[in-house]
Short mmCIF file of C-alpha atoms and ligand atoms in Angstrom, two decimals:
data_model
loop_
_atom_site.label_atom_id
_atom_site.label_comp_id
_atom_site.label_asym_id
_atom_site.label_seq_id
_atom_site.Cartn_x
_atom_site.Cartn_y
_atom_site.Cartn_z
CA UNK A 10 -17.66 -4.22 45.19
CA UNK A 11 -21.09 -2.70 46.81
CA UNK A 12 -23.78 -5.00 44.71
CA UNK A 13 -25.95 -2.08 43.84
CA UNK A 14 -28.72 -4.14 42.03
CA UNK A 15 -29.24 -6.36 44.93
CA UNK A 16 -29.64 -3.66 47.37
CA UNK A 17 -31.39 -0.98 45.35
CA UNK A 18 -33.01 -2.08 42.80
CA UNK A 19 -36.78 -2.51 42.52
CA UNK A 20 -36.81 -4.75 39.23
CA UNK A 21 -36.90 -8.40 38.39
CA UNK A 22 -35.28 -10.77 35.79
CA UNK A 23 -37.67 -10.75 33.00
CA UNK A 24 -36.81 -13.86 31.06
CA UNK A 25 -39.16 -12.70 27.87
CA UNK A 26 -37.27 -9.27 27.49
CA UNK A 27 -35.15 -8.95 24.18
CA UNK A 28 -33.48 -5.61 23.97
CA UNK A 29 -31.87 -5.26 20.25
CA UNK A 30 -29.17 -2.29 19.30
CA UNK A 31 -26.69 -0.91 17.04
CA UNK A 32 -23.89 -0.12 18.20
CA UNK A 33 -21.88 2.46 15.30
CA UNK A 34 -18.52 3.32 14.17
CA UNK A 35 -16.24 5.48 15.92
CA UNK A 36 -13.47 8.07 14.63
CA UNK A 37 -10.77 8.08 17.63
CA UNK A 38 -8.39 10.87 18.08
CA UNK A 39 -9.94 13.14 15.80
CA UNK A 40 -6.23 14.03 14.54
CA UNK A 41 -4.99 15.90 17.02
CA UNK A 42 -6.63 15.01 20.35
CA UNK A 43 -4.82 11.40 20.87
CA UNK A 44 -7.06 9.42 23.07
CA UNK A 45 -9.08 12.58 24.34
CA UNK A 46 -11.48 13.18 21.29
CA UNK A 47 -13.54 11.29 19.36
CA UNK A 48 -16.74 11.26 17.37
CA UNK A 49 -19.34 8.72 16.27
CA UNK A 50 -20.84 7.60 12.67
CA UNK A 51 -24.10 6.75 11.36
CA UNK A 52 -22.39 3.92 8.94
CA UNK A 53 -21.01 1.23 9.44
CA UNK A 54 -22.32 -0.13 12.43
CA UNK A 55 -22.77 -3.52 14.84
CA UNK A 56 -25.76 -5.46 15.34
CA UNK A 57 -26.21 -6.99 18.72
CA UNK A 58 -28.95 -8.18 20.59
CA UNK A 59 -29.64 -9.45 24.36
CA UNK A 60 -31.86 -10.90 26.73
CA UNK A 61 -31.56 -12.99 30.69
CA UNK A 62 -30.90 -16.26 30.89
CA UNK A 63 -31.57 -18.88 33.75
CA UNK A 64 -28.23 -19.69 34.37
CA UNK A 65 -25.95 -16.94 36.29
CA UNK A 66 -23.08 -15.79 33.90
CA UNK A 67 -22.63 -14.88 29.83
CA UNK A 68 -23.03 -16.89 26.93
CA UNK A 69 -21.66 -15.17 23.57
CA UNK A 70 -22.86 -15.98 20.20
CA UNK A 71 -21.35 -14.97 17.50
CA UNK A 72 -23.69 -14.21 13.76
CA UNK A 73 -20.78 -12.98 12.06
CA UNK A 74 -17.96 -14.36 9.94
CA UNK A 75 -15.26 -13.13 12.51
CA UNK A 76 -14.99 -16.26 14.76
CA UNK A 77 -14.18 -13.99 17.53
CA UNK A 78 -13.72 -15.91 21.17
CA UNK A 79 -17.14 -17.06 23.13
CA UNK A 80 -15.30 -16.67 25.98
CA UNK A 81 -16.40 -14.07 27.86
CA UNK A 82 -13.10 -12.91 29.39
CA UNK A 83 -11.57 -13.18 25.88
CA UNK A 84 -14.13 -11.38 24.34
CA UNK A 85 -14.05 -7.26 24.36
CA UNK A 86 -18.02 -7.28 24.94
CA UNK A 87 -17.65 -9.95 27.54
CA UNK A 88 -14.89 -8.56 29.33
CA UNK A 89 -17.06 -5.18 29.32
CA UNK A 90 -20.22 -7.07 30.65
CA UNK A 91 -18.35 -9.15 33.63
CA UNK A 92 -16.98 -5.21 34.89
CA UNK A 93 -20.99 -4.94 34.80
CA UNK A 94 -21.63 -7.72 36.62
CA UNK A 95 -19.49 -7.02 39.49
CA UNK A 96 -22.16 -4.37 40.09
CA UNK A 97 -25.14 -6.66 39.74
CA UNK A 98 -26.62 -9.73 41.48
CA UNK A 99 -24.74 -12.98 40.77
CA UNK A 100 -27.28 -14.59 39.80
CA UNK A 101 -27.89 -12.50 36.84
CA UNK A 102 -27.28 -14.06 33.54
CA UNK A 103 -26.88 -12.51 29.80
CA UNK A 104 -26.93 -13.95 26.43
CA UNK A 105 -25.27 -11.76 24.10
CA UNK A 106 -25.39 -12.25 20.25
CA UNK A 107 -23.39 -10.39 18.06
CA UNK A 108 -23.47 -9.61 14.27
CA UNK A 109 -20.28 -7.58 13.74
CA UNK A 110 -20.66 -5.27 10.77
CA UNK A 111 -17.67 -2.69 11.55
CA UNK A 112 -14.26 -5.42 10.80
CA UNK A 113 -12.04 -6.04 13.63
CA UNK A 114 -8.47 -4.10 13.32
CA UNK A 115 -9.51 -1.40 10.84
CA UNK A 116 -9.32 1.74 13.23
CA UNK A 117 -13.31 2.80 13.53
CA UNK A 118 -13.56 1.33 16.92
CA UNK A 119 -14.80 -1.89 16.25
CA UNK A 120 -14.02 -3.52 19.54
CA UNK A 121 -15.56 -0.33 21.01
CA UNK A 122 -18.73 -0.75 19.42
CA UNK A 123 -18.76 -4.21 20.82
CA UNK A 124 -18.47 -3.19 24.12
CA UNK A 125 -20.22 0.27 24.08
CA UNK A 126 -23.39 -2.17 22.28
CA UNK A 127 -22.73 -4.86 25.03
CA UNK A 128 -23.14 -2.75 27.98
CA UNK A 129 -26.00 -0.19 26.49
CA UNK A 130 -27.99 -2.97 25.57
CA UNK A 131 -27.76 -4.98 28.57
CA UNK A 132 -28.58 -1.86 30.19
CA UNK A 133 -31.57 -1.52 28.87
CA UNK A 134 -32.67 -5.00 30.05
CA UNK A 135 -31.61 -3.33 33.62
CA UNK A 136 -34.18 -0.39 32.84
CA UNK A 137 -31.42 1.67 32.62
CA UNK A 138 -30.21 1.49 35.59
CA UNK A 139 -26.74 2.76 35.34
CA UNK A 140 -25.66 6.14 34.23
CA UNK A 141 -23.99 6.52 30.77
CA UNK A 142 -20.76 7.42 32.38
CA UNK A 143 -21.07 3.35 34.36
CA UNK A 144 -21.49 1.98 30.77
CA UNK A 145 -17.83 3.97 29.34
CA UNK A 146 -16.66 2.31 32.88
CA UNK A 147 -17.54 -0.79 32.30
CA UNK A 148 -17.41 -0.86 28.23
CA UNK A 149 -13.30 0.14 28.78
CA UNK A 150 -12.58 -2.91 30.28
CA UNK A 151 -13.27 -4.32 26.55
CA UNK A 152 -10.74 -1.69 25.48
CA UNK A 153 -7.98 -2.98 27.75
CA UNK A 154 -8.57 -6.19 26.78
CA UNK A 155 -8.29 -4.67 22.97
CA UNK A 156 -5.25 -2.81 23.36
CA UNK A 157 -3.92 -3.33 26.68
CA UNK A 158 -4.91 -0.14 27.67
CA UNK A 159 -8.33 1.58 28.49
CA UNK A 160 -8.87 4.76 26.34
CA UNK A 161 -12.34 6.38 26.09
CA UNK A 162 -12.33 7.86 23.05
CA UNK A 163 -14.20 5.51 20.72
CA UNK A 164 -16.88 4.19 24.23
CA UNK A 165 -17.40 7.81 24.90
CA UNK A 166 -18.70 8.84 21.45
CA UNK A 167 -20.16 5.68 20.81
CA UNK A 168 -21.65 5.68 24.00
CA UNK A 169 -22.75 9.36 24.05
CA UNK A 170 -23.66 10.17 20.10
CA UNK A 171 -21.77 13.16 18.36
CA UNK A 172 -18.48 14.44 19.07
CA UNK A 173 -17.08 13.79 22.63
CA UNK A 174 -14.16 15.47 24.70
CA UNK A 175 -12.44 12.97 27.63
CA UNK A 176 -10.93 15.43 29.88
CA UNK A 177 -10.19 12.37 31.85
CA UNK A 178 -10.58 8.96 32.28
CA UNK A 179 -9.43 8.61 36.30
CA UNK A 180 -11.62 9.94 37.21
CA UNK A 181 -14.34 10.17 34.13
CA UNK A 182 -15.06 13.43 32.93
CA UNK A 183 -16.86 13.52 29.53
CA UNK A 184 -17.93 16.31 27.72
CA UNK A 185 -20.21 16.25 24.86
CA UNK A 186 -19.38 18.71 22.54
CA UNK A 187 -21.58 20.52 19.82
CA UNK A 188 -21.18 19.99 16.36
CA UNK A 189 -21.81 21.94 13.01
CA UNK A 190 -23.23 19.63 10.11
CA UNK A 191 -20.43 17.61 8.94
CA UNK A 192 -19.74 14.88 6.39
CA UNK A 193 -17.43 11.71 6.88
CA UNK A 194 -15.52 9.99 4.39
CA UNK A 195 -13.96 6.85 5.30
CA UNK A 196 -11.42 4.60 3.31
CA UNK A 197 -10.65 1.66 5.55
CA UNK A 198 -7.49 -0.58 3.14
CA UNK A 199 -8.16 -4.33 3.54
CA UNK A 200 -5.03 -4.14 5.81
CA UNK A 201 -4.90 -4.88 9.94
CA UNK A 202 -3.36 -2.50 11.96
CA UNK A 203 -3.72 -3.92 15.72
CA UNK A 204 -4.29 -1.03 18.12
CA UNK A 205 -1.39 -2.28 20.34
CA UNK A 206 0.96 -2.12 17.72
CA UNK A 207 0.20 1.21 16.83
CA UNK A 208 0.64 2.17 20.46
CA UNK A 209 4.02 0.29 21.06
CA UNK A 210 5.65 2.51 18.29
CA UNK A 211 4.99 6.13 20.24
CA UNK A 212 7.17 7.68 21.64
CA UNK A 213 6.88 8.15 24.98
CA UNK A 214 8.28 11.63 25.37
CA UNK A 215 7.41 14.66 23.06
CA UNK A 216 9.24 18.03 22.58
CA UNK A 217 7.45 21.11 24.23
CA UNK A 218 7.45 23.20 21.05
CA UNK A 219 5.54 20.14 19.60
CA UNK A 220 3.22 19.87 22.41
CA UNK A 221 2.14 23.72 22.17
CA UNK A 222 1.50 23.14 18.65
CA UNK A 223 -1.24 20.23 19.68
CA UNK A 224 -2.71 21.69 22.02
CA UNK A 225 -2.99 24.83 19.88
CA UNK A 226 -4.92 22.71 17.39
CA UNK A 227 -6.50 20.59 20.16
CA UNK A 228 -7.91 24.01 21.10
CA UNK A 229 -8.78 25.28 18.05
CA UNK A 230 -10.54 22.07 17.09
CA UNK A 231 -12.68 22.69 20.23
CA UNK A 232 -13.66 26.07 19.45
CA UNK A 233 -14.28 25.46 15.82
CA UNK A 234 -16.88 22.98 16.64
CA UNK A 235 -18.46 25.05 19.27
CA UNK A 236 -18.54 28.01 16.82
CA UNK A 237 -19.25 26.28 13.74
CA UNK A 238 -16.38 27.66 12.33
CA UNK A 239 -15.13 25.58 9.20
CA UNK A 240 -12.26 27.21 8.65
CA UNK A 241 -11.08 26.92 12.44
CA UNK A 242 -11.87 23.24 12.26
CA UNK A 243 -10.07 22.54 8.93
CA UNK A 244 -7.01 24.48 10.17
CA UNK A 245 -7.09 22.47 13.76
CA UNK A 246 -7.42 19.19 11.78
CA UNK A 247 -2.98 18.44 12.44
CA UNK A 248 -1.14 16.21 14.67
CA UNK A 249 2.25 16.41 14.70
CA UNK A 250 3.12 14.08 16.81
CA UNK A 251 1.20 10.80 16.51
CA UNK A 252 0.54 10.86 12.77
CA UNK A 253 4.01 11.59 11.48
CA UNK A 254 4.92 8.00 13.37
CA UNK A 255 1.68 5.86 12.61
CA UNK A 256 1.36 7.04 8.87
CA UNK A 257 4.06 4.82 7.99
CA UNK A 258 2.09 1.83 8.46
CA UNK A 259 -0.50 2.89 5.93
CA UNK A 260 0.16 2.58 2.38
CA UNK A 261 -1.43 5.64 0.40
CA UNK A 262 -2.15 7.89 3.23
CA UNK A 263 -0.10 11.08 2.15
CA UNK A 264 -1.61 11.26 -1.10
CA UNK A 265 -5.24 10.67 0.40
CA UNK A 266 -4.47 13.27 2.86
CA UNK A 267 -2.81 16.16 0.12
CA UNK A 268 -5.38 14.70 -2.73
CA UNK A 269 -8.69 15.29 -0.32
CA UNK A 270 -7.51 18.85 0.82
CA UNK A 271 -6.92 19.62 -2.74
CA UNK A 272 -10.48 18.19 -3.50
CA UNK A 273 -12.05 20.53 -1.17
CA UNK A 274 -12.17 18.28 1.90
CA UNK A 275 -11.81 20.14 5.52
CA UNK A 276 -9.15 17.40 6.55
CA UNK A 277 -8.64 14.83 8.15
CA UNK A 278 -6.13 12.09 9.29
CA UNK A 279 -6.12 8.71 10.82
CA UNK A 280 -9.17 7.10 12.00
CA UNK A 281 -8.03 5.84 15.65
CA UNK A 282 -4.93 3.39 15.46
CA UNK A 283 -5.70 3.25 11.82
CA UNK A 284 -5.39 1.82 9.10
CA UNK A 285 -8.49 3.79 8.27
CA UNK A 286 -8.29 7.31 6.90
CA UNK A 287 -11.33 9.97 7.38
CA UNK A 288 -11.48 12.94 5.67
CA UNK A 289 -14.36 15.65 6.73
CA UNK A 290 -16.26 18.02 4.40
CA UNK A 291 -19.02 20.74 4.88
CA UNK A 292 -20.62 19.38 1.88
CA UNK A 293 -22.35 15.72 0.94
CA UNK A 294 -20.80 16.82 -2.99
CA UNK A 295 -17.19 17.38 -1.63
CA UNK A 296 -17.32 14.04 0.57
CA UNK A 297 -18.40 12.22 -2.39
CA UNK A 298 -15.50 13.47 -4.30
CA UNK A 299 -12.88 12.68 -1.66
CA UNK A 300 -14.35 9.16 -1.69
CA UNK A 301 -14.11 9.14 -5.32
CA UNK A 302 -10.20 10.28 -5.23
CA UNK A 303 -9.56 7.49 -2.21
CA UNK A 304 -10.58 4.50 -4.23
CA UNK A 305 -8.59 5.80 -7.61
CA UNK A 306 -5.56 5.93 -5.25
CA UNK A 307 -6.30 2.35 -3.70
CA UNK A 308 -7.09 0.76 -7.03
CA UNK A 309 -4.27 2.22 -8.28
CA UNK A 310 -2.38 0.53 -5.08
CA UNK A 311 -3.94 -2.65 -6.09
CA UNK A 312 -5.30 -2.64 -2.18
CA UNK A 313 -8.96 -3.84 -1.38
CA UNK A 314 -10.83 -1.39 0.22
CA UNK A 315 -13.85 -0.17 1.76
CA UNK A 316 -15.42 3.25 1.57
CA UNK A 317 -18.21 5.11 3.89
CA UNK A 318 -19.59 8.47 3.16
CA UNK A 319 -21.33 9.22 6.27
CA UNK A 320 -22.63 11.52 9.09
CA UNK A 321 -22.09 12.34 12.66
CA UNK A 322 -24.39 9.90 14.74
CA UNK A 323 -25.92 12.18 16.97
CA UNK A 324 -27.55 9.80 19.48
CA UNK A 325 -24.52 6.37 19.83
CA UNK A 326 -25.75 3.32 20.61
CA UNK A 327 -29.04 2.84 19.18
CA UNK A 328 -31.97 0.92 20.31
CA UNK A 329 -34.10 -1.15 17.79
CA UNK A 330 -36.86 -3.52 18.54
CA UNK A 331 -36.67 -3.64 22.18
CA UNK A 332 -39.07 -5.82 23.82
CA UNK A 333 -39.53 -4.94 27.57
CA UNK A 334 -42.33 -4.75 29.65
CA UNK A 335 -42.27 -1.89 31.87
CA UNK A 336 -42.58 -2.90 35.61
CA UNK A 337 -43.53 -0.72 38.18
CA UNK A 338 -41.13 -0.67 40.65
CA UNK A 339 -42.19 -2.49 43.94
N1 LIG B 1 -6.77 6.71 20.92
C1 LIG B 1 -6.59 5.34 20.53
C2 LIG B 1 -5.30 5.20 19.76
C3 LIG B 1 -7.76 4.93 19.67
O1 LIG B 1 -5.09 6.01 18.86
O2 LIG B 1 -4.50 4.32 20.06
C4 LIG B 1 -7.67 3.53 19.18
O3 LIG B 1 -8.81 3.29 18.36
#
């Protein structure tokens, strides 16, 4: 591949640089738009932080409790920096290290945000020298690794901020979509789903009268954003294909889902592959309610569980603390 840094570019290495982020949480799918919608959250979120080193390559380390692989190519953030790299010098070095905040396997993108983080950050070290649409390139390489697949729709929004739209992935087409104040309650079960599980069950071949219906809603969702139309939104918020499949693997989820509408909530569904469940609401009261109802019906499981009540993140991955010196190109 072209090396575009090489060539082009009119910075240098700087070895004192330190470029910190947060990468946030991502709701995939957005119940009806499998793998083409997906929005971001302002809780919970990654902490990551990178800077050059001497040597050419990527050394991981890992703040966390996770004890996720070092190795780059084993490693969703790694595997989204080397598709980086193949763009850069090779004598360009990074040292990544990660404090994972969103768990692994509980459906609110958290190898996404490790990726998405990875490849903003180090971009920012780069002055920024590739396009947001390059960093959901490179950052679905971590995906594939994930879940054998790439799918944009937790790099896009986390990426991006707010809700996104992937018309396509081959060839990219993004749209960012606007979005009336909304509130986001999350119940994430102490259970792991893996996302390639939770693929391997769909079918691969739907019924048309069932496709209409989603792309009805897929529609409808669309417009109800655009228009800040709650009622649009909330009766867009249904999948009937994915959901009636994947639901089975989460203990609790039809009486979150009947309990929250009852409560007030717009709707909601799965969060990504799951097992997490988000509900949205127009108001912070109703959210808090939902949330409320969600851990009743989880202690009354006896399943752990974690609960967000939370907002759209409007701008993705953000930048904290960054130390760079501005250079001037030569
Ligand atoms: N669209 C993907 C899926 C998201 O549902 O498999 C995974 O987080």
């Amino acid at each position: 591949m072209e090396n575009k840094l090489a060539i082009n570019s009119p910075y240098q290495m700087d070895f004192s640089a330190l470029v910190k982020v947060e990468a946030p949480a991502t709701v995939a799918n957005m119940v009806c738009g499998f793998d083409v919608l997906g929005f971001a959250v302002n809780e919970p979120f990654d902490k990551m932080q990178i800077r050059f080193k001497e040597t050419p390559g990527i050394t991981i380390i890992n703040d966390d409790e996770y004890n996720l692989p070092t190795d780059p190519e084993k490693n969703v953030a790694g595997a989204a920096l080397l598709a980086m790299m193949e763009e850069l010098p090779s004598n360009i070095g990074f040292e990544l290290t990660i404090q994972k905040q969103i768990k692994p396997g509980s459906g609110v993108g958290s190898s996404a945000a490790s990726s998405a983080g990875a490849v903003a950050a180090a971009n920012r070290l780069l002055h920024n020298y590739f396009s947001k649409e390059d960093l959901v390139r490179f950052a679905m390489n971590g995906e594939k690794l994930a879940s054998g697949v790439k799918h944009a729709d937790n790099i896009a929004p986390c990426i991006y901020g707010g809700v996104t739209l992937i018309r396509s992935i081959f060839p990219l087409d993004i749209v960012a979509l606007t979005a009336p104040p909304l509130f986001v309650t999350i119940v994430h079960p102490q259970i792991e789903v893996k996302t390639s599980d939770a693929r391997s069950i769909l079918q691969q071949k739907v019924l048309l009268k069932d496709a209409i219906r989603q792309w009805g809603n897929i529609a409808g969702l669309v417009a109800g954003l655009l228009q800040a139309d709650y009622a649009l939104i909330g009766r867009s918020l249904e999948d009937v294909l994915i959901e009636p499949v994947r639901s089975i693997l989460i203990p609790g989820f039809d009486q979150v889902k009947q309990q929250s509408k009852e409560a007030g909530a717009l709707g909601g569904g799965i969060s990504g592959s799951g097992p997490s469940i988000f509900m949205l609401s127009e108001t912070h009261a109703t959210a808090k309610k939902v949330e409320e109802l969600m851990q009743q019906i989880y202690d009354g499981l006896g399943l752990d569980h974690h609960t967000y009540v939370t907002t759209i993140n409007h701008s993705g991955v953000r930048f904290v603390d960054s130390l760079i010196t501005e250079q001037t190109p030569s």
